[in-house]
mmCIF file of C-alpha atoms in Angstrom:
data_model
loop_
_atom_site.group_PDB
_atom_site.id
_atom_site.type_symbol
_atom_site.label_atom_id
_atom_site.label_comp_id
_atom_site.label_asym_id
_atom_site.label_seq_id
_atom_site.Cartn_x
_atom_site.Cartn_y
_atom_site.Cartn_z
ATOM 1 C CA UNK A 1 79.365 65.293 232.376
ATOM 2 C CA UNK A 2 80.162 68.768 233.297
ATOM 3 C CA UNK A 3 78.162 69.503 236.649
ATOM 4 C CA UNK A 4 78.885 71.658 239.261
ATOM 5 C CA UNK A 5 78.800 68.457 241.899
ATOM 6 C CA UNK A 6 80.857 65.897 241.003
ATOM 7 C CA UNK A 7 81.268 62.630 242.957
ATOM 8 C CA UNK A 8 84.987 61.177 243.799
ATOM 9 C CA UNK A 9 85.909 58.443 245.714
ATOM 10 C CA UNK A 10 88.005 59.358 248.852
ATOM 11 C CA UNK A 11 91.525 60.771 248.473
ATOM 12 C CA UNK A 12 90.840 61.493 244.990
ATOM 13 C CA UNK A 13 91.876 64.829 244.137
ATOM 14 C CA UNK A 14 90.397 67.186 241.040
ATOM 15 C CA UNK A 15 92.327 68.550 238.808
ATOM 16 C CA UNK A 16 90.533 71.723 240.140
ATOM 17 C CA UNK A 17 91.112 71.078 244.020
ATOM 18 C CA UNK A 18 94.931 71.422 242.812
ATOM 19 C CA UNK A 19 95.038 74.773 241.021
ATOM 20 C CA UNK A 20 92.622 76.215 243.433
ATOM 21 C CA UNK A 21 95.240 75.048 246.195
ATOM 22 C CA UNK A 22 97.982 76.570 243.890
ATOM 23 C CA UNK A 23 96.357 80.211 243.525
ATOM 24 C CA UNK A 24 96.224 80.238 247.470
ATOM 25 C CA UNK A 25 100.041 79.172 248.197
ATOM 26 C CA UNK A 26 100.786 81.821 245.143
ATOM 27 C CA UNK A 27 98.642 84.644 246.612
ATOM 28 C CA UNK A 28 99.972 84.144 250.109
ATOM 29 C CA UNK A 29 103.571 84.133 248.708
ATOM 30 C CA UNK A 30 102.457 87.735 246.961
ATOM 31 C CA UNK A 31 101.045 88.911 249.952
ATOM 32 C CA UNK A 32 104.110 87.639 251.800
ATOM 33 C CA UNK A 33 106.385 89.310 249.543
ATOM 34 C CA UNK A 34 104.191 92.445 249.760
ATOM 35 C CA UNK A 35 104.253 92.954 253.557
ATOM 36 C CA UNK A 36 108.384 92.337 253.183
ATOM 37 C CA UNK A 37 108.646 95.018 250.643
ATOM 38 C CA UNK A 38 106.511 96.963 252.949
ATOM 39 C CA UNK A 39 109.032 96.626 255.984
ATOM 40 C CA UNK A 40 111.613 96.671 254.132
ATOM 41 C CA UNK A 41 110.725 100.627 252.526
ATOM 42 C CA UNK A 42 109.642 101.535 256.189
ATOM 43 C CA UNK A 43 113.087 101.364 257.643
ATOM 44 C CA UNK A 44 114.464 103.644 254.855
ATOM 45 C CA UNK A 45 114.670 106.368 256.888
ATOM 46 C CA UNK A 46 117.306 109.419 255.713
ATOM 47 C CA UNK A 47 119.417 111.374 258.518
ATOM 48 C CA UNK A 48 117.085 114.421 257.826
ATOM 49 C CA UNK A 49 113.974 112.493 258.428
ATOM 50 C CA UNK A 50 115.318 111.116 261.605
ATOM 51 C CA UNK A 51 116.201 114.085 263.239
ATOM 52 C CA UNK A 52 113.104 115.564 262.652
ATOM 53 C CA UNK A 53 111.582 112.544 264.119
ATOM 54 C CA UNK A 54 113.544 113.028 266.971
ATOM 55 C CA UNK A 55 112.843 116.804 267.600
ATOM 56 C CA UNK A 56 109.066 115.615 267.259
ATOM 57 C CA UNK A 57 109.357 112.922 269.908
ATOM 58 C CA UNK A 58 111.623 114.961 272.329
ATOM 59 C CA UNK A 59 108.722 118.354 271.199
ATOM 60 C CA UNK A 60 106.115 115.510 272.422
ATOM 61 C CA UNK A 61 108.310 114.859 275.839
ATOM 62 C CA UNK A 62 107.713 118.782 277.087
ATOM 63 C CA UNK A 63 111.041 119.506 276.322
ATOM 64 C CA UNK A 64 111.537 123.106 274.575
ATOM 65 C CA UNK A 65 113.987 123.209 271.332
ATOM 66 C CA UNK A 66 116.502 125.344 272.047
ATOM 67 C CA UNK A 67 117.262 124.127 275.841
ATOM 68 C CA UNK A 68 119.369 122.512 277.615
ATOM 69 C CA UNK A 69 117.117 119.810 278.310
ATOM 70 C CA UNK A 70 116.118 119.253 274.831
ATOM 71 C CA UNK A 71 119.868 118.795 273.654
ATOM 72 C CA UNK A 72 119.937 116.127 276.283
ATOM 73 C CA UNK A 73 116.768 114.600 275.284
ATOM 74 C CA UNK A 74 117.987 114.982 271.167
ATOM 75 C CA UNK A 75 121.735 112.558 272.717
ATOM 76 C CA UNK A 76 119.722 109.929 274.470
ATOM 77 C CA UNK A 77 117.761 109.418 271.761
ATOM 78 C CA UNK A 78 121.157 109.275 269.662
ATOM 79 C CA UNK A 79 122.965 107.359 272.107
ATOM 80 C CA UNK A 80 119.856 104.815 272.931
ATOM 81 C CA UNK A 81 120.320 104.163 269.160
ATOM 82 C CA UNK A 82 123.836 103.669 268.710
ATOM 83 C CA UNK A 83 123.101 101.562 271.430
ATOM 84 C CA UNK A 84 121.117 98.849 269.503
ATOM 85 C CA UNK A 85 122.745 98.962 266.320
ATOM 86 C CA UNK A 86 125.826 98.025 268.235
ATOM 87 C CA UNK A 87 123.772 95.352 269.925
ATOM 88 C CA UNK A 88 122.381 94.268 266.696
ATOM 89 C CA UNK A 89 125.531 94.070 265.311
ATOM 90 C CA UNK A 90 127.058 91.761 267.994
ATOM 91 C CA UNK A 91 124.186 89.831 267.692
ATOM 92 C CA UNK A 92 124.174 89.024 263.914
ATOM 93 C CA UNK A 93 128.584 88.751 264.299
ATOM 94 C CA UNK A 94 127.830 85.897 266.689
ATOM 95 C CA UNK A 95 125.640 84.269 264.538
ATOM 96 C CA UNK A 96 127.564 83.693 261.882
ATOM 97 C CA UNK A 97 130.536 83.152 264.004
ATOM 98 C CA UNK A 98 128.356 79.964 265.051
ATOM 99 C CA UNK A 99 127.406 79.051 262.048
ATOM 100 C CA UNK A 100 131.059 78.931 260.766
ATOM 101 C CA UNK A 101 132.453 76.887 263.570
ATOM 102 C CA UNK A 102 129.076 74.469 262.722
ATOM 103 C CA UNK A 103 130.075 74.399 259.200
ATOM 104 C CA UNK A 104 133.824 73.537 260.061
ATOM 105 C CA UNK A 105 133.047 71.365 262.647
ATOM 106 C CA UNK A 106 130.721 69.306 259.925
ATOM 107 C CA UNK A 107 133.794 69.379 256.932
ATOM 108 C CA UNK A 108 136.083 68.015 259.476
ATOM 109 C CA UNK A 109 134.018 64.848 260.418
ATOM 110 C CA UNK A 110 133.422 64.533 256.776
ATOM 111 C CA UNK A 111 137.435 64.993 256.611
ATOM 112 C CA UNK A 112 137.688 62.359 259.658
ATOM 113 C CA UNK A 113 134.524 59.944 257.800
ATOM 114 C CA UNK A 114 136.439 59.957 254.225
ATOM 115 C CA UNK A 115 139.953 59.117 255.484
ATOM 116 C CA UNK A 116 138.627 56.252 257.822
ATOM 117 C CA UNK A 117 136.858 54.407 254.917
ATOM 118 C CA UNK A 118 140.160 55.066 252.712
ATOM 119 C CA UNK A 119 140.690 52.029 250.747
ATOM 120 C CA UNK A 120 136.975 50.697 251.413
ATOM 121 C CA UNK A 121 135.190 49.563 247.595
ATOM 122 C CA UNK A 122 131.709 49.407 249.272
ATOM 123 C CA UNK A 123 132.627 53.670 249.279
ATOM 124 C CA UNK A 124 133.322 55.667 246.027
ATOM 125 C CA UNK A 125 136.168 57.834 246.176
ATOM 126 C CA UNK A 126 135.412 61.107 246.697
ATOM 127 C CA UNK A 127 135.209 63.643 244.197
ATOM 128 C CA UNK A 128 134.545 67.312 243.450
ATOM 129 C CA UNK A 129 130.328 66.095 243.056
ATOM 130 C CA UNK A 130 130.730 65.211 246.538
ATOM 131 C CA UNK A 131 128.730 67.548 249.238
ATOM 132 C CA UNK A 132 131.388 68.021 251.580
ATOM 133 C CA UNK A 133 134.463 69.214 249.506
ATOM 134 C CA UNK A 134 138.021 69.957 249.027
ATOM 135 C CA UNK A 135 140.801 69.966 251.843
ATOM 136 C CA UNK A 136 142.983 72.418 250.508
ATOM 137 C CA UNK A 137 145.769 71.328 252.830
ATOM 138 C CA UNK A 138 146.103 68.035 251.351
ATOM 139 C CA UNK A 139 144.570 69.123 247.795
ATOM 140 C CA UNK A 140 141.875 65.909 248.237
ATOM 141 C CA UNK A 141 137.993 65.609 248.353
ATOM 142 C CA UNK A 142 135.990 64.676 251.038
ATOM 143 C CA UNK A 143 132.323 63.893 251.830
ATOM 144 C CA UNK A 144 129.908 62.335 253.713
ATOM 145 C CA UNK A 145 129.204 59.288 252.054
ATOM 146 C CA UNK A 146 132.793 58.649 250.000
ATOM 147 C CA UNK A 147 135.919 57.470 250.752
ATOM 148 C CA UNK A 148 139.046 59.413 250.427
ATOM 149 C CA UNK A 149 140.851 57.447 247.438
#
């Protein structure tokens, strides 16, 4: 029976209904990927290129090359740059400056976790398939769900 209306009962799913499902998660992952590449190729943006950005954008402000108000104009934009890559910067260092002291703060309850069920059968003993990991202090594995020997 090979129509184009089939009947189903209810939460039955076609073999069709699934690859039609998979061609739209895999063409918005391609058009994801596109737009990122997109971005991405955007920012590329040599010194050269820049500069004559800038003497546009400063040409657009009513400023004349070659004065004293231009120069100014041609800094600000410099400085208003330098500006918020340094912010940037600070920005992303803090992140992963939190993110480290959450990922320490995690391996040393797993540290604390492992050593209080020491000597507890209903735990294994830790080991290097473990998910937390080794304490190199003490040359011994730790984890979430293990005991320390």
């Amino acid at each position: 029976m090979n129509t184009a209306f089939t009947t189903r009962r209810t939460g039955e799913i076609l073999a069709t209904d699934r690859t039609v499902k998979a061609r739209g998660v895999s063409m918005l992952a391609k058009l994801g990927l596109a737009a990122a590449c997109t971005l991405g190729l955007a920012a590329c943006v040599t010194p050269q290129e820049r500069h004559a950005m800038d003497n546009g954008q400063c040409y657009e402000f009513g400023f004349e090359p070659g004065t004293d108000a231009f120069a100014h104009c041609m800094m600000d934009l410099h400085e208003q740059r330098a500006l918020t890559q340094a912010n940037r910067d600070l920005y992303w260092q803090s992140h992963f400056a939190e993110q480290t002291r959450r990922r320490e703060a995690q391996q040393d309850l797993f540290k604390q976790m492992s050593l209080q069920r020491s000597g507890d059968p209903r735990f294994p003993v830790c080991g290097a398939a473990s998910d937390g990991g080794l304490d190199r202090r003490t040359m011994t594995w730790f984890g979430p769900n293990c005991r320390a020997r």
